[in-house]
mmCIF file of C-alpha atoms in Angstrom:
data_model
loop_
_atom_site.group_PDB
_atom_site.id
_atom_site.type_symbol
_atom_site.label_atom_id
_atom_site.label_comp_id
_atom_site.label_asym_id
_atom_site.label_seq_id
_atom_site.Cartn_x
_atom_site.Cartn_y
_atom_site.Cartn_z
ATOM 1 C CA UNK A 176 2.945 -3.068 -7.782
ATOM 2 C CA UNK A 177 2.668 0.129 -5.813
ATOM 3 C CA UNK A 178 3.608 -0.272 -2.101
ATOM 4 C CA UNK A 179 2.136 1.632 0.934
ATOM 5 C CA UNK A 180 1.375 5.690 -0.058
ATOM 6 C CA UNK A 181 1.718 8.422 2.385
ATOM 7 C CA UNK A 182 0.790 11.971 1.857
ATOM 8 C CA UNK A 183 2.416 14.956 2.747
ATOM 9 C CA UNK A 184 5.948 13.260 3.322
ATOM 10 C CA UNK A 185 6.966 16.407 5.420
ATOM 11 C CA UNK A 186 4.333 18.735 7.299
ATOM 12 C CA UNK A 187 5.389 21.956 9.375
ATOM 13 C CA UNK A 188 2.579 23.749 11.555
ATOM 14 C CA UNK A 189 2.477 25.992 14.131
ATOM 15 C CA UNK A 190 0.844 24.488 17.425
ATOM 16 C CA UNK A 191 -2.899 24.111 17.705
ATOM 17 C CA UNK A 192 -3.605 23.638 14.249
ATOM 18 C CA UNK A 193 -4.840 20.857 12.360
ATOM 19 C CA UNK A 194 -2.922 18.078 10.146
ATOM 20 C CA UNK A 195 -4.421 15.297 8.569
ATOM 21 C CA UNK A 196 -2.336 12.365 7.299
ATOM 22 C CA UNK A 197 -3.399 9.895 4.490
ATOM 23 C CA UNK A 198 -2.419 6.810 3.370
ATOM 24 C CA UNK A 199 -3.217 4.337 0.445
ATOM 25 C CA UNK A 200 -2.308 0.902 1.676
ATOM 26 C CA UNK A 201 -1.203 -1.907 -0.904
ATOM 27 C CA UNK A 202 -4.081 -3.688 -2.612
ATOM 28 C CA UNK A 203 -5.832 -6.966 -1.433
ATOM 29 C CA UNK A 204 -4.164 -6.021 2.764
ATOM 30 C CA UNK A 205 -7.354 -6.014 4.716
ATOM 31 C CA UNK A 206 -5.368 -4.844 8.037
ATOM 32 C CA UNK A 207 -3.977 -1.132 8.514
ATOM 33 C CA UNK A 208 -2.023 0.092 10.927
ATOM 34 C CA UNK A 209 -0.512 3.840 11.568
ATOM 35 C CA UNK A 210 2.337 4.160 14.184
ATOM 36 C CA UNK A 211 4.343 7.503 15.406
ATOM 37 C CA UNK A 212 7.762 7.163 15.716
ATOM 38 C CA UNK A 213 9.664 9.388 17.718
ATOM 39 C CA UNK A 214 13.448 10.231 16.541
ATOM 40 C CA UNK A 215 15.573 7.333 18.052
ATOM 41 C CA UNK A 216 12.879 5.061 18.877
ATOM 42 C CA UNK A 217 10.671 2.214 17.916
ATOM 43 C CA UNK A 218 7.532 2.564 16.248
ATOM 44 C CA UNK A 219 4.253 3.021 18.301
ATOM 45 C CA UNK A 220 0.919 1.553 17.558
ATOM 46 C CA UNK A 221 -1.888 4.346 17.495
ATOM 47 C CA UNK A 222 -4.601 2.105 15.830
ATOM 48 C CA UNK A 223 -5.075 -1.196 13.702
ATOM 49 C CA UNK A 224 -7.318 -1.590 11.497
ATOM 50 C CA UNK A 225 -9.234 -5.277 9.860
ATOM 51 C CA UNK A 226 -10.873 -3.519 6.950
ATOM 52 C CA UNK A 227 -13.024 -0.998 8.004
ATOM 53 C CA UNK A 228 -12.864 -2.152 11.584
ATOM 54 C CA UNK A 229 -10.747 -0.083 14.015
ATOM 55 C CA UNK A 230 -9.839 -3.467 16.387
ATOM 56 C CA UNK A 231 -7.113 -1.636 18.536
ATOM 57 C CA UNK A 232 -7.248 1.960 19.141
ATOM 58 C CA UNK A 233 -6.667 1.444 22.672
ATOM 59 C CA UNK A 234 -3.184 3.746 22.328
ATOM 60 C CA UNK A 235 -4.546 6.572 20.578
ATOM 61 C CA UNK A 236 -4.970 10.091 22.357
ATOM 62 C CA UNK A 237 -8.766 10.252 21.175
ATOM 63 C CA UNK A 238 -8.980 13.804 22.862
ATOM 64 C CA UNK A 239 -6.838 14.956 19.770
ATOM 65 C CA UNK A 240 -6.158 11.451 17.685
ATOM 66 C CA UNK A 241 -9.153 10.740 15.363
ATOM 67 C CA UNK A 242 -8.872 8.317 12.451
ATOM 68 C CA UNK A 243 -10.923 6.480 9.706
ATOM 69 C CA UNK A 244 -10.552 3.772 7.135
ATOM 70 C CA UNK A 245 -13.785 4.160 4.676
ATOM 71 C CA UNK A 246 -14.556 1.659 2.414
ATOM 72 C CA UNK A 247 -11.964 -0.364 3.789
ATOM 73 C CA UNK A 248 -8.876 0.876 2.275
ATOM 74 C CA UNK A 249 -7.716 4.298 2.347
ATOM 75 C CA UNK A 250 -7.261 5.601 5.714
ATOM 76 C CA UNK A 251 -6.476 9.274 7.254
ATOM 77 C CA UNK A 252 -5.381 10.197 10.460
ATOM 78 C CA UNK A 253 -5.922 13.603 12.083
ATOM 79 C CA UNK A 254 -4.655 15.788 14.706
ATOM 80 C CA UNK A 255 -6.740 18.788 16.264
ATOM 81 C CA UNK A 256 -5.404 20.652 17.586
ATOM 82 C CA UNK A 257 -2.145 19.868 17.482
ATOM 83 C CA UNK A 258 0.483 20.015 19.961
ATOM 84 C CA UNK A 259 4.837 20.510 20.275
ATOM 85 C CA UNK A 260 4.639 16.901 21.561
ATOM 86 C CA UNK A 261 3.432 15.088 18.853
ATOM 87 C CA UNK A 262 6.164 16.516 16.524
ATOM 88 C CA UNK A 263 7.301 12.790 15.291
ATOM 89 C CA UNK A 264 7.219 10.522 11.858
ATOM 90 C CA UNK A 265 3.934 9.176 11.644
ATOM 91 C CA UNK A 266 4.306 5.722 9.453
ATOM 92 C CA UNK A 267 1.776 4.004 8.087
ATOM 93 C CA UNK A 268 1.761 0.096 7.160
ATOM 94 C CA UNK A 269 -0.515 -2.692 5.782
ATOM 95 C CA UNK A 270 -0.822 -6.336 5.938
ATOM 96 C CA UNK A 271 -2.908 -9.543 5.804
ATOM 97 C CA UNK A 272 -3.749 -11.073 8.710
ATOM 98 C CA UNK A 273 -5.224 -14.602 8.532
ATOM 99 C CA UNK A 274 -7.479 -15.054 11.434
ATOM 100 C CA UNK A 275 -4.870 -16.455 13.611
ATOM 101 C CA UNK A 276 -1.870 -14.178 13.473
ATOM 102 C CA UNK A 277 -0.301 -11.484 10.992
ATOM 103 C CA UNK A 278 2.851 -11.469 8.914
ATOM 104 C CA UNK A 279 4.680 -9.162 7.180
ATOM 105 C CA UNK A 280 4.086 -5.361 7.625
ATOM 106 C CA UNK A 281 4.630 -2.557 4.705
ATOM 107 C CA UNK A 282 5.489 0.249 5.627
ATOM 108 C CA UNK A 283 5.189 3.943 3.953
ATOM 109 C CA UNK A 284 7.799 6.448 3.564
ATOM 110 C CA UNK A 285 6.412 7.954 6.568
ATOM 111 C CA UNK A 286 4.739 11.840 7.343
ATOM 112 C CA UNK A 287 7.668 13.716 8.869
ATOM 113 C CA UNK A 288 5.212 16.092 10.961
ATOM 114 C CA UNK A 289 7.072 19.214 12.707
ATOM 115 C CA UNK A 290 4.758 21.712 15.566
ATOM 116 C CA UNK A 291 6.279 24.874 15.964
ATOM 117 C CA UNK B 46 1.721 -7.035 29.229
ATOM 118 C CA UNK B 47 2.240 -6.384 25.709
ATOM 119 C CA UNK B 48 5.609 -4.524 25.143
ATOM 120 C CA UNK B 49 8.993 -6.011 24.252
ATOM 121 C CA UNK B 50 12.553 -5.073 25.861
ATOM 122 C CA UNK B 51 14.997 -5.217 23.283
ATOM 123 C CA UNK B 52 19.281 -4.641 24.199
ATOM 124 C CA UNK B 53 21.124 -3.519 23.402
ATOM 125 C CA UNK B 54 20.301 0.417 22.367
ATOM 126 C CA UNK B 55 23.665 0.340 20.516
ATOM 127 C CA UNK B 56 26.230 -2.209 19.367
ATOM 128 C CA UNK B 57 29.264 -1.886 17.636
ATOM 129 C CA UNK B 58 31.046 -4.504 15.789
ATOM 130 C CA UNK B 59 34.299 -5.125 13.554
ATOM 131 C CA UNK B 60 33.880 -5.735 10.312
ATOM 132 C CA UNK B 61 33.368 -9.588 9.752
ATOM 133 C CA UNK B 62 32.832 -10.362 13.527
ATOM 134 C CA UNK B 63 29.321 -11.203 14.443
ATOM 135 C CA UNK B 64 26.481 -9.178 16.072
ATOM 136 C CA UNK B 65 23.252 -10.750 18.892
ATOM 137 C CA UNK B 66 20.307 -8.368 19.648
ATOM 138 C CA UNK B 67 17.869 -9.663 21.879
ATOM 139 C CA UNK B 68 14.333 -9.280 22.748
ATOM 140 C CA UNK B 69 12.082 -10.143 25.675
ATOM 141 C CA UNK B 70 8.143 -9.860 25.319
ATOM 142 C CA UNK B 71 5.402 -10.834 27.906
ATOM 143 C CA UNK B 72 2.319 -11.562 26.228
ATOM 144 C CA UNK B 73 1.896 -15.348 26.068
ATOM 145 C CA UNK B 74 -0.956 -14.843 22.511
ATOM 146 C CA UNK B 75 2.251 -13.693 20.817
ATOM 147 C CA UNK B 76 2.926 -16.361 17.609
ATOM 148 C CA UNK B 77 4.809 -14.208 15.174
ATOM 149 C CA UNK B 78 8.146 -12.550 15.727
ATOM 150 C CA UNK B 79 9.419 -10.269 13.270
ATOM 151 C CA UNK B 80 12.762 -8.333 13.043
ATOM 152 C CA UNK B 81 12.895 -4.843 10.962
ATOM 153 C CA UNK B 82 16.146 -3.001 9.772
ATOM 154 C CA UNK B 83 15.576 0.992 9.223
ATOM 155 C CA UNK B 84 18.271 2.426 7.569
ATOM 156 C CA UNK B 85 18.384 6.044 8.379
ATOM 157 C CA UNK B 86 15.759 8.222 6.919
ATOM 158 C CA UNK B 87 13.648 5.056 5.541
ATOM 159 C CA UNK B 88 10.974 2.973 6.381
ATOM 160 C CA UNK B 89 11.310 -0.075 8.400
ATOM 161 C CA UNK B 90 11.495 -3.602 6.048
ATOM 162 C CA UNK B 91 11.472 -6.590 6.859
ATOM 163 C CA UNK B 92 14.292 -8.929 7.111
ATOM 164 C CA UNK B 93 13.634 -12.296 8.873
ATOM 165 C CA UNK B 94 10.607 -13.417 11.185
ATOM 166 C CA UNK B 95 9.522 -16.602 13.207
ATOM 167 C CA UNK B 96 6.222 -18.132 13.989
ATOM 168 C CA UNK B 97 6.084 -19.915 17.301
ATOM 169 C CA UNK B 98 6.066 -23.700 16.165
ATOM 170 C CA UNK B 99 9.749 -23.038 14.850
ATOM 171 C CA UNK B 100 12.574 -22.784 17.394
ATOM 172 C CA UNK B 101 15.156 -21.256 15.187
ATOM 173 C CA UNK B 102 15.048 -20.175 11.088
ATOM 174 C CA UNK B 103 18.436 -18.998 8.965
ATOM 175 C CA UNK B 104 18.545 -17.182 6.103
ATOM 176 C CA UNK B 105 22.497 -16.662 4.386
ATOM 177 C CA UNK B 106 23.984 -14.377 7.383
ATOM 178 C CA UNK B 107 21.037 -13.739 9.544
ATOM 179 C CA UNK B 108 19.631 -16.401 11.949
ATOM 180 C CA UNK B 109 16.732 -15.896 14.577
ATOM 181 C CA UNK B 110 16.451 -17.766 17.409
ATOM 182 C CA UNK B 111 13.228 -18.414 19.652
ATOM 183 C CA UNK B 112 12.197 -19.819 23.012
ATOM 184 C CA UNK B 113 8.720 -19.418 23.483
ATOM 185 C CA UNK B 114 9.182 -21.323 27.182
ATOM 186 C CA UNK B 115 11.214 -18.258 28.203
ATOM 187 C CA UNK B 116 9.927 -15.519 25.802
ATOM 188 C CA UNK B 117 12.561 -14.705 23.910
ATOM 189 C CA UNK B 118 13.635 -14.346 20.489
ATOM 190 C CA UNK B 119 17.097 -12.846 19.332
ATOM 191 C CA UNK B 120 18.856 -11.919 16.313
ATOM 192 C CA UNK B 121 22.020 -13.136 14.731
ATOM 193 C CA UNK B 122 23.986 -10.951 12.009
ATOM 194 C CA UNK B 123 27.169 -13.224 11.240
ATOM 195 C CA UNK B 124 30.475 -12.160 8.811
ATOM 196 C CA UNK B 125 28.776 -8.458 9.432
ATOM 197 C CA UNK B 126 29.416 -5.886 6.884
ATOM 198 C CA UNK B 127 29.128 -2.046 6.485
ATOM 199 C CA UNK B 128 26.273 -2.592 4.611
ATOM 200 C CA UNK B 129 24.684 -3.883 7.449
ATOM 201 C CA UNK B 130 24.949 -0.633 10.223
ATOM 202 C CA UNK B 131 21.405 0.525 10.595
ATOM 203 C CA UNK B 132 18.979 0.542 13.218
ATOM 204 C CA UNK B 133 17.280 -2.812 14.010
ATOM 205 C CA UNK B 134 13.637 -3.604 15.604
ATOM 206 C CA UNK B 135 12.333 -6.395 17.091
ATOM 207 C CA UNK B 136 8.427 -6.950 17.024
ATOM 208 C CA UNK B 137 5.592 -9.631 17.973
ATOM 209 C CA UNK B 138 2.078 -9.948 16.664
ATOM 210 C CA UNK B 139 -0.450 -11.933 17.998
ATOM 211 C CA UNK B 140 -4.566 -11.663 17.398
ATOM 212 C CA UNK B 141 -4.603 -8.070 17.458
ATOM 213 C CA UNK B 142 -1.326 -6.801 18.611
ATOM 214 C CA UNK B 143 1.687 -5.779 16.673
ATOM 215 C CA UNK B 144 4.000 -4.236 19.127
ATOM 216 C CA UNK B 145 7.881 -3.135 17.963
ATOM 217 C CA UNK B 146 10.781 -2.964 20.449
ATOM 218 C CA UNK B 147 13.188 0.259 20.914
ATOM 219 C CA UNK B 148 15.373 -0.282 18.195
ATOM 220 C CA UNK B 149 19.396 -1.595 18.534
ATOM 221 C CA UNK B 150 21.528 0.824 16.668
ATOM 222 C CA UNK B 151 24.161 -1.348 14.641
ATOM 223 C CA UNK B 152 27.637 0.255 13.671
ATOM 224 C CA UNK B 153 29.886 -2.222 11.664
ATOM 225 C CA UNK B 154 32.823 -0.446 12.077
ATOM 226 C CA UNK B 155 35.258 -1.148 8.617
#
């Protein structure tokens, strides 16, 4: 079975433009989560997802941050315009969380995204 | 409310001795509490968690410990190996929340 996709794996831009981030989470996980990851340091929670309900967003910059899960599964994450500062891996993971509490996370390979 | 401290940033160990990373978290909804090894240039994976109605779970060298009382959960690494340097994250989940700690940077030093 396929895990967690992420496309591009590496993204270089120059500031103020657009990147979009997508990822293909592994079948039958109705929760979604993308985090950004700075070099050195744990992994931060932008949103979550419980199929194609964003039910914590409460850390993503929404001025640039936008995000969507259609259908339920895929999900992309965008950044316009972007900015030096959010040069970081962004990491994607899936899961299934049973109404009370959530186990195991999957992670992607991660989108290494650099702003020049 | 919701983050975790985790110490320490770094640890270095002999070969075969045994290595204790430690996390503190505040948010009393917390019931699951995972720990993640990233290897450098990878993606987190899982390597041992805890749900709150179980103080303490083993598995072959790696033990994790809870006390829900004092919120706390740490991470044992006996007979450590070179195999096992990498950087390690604690986390906690509750309803909504899945919050990771700062990471502990293991060296098992051969």
């Amino acid at each position: 079975e396929a895990g967690v996709v992420q496309s591009p794996r590496y993204k270089i831009i120059e500031k103020k433009q657009p990147v979009a981030f997508w990822c293909n989470p592994i079948s039958g996980h109705n929760t979604l989560y993308w985090y950004r990851q700075n070099l050195g340091q744990g992994p931060e929670l932008l949103i979550r997802y419980e199929n194609e309900e964003a039910v914590d967003d409460s850390q993503l910059p929404k001025d640039r941050f936008s995000a969507e899960r259609l259908k339920g599964v895929d999900s992309t994450l965008k950044i316009q315009p972007a900015e030096l500062g959010d040069s970081a891996v962004y990491l994607c993971a899936s899961g299934e969380y049973s109404g009370s509490s959530t186990g195991e996370l999957f992670f992607g390979e991660g989108s290494r995204l650099t702003v020049l | 409310g919701e983050n975790v401290e985790q110490h320490p940033s770094t640890l270095s160990v002999q070969e075969g001795d045994s290595a204790v990373i430690k996390c503190t978290y505040s948010d009393s909804a917390s019931n699951y509490f995972p720990w993640y090894k990233q290897e450098l240039g990878k993606r987190p994976q899982l390597i041992i968690d805890i749900r709150s109605n179980v103080g303490e779970k083993k598995d072959q060298r790696i033990a994790v410990t809870l006390n829900k009382t004092a919120k706390h959960f740490s991470l044992h690494i006996t007979e450590t190996q070179p195999e096992d340097s990498a950087v390690y994250f604690c986390a906690h989940s509750g309803t909504y929340k899945y919050i990771f700690g700062t990471g502990t940077r293991l060296k098992v030093l051969a």
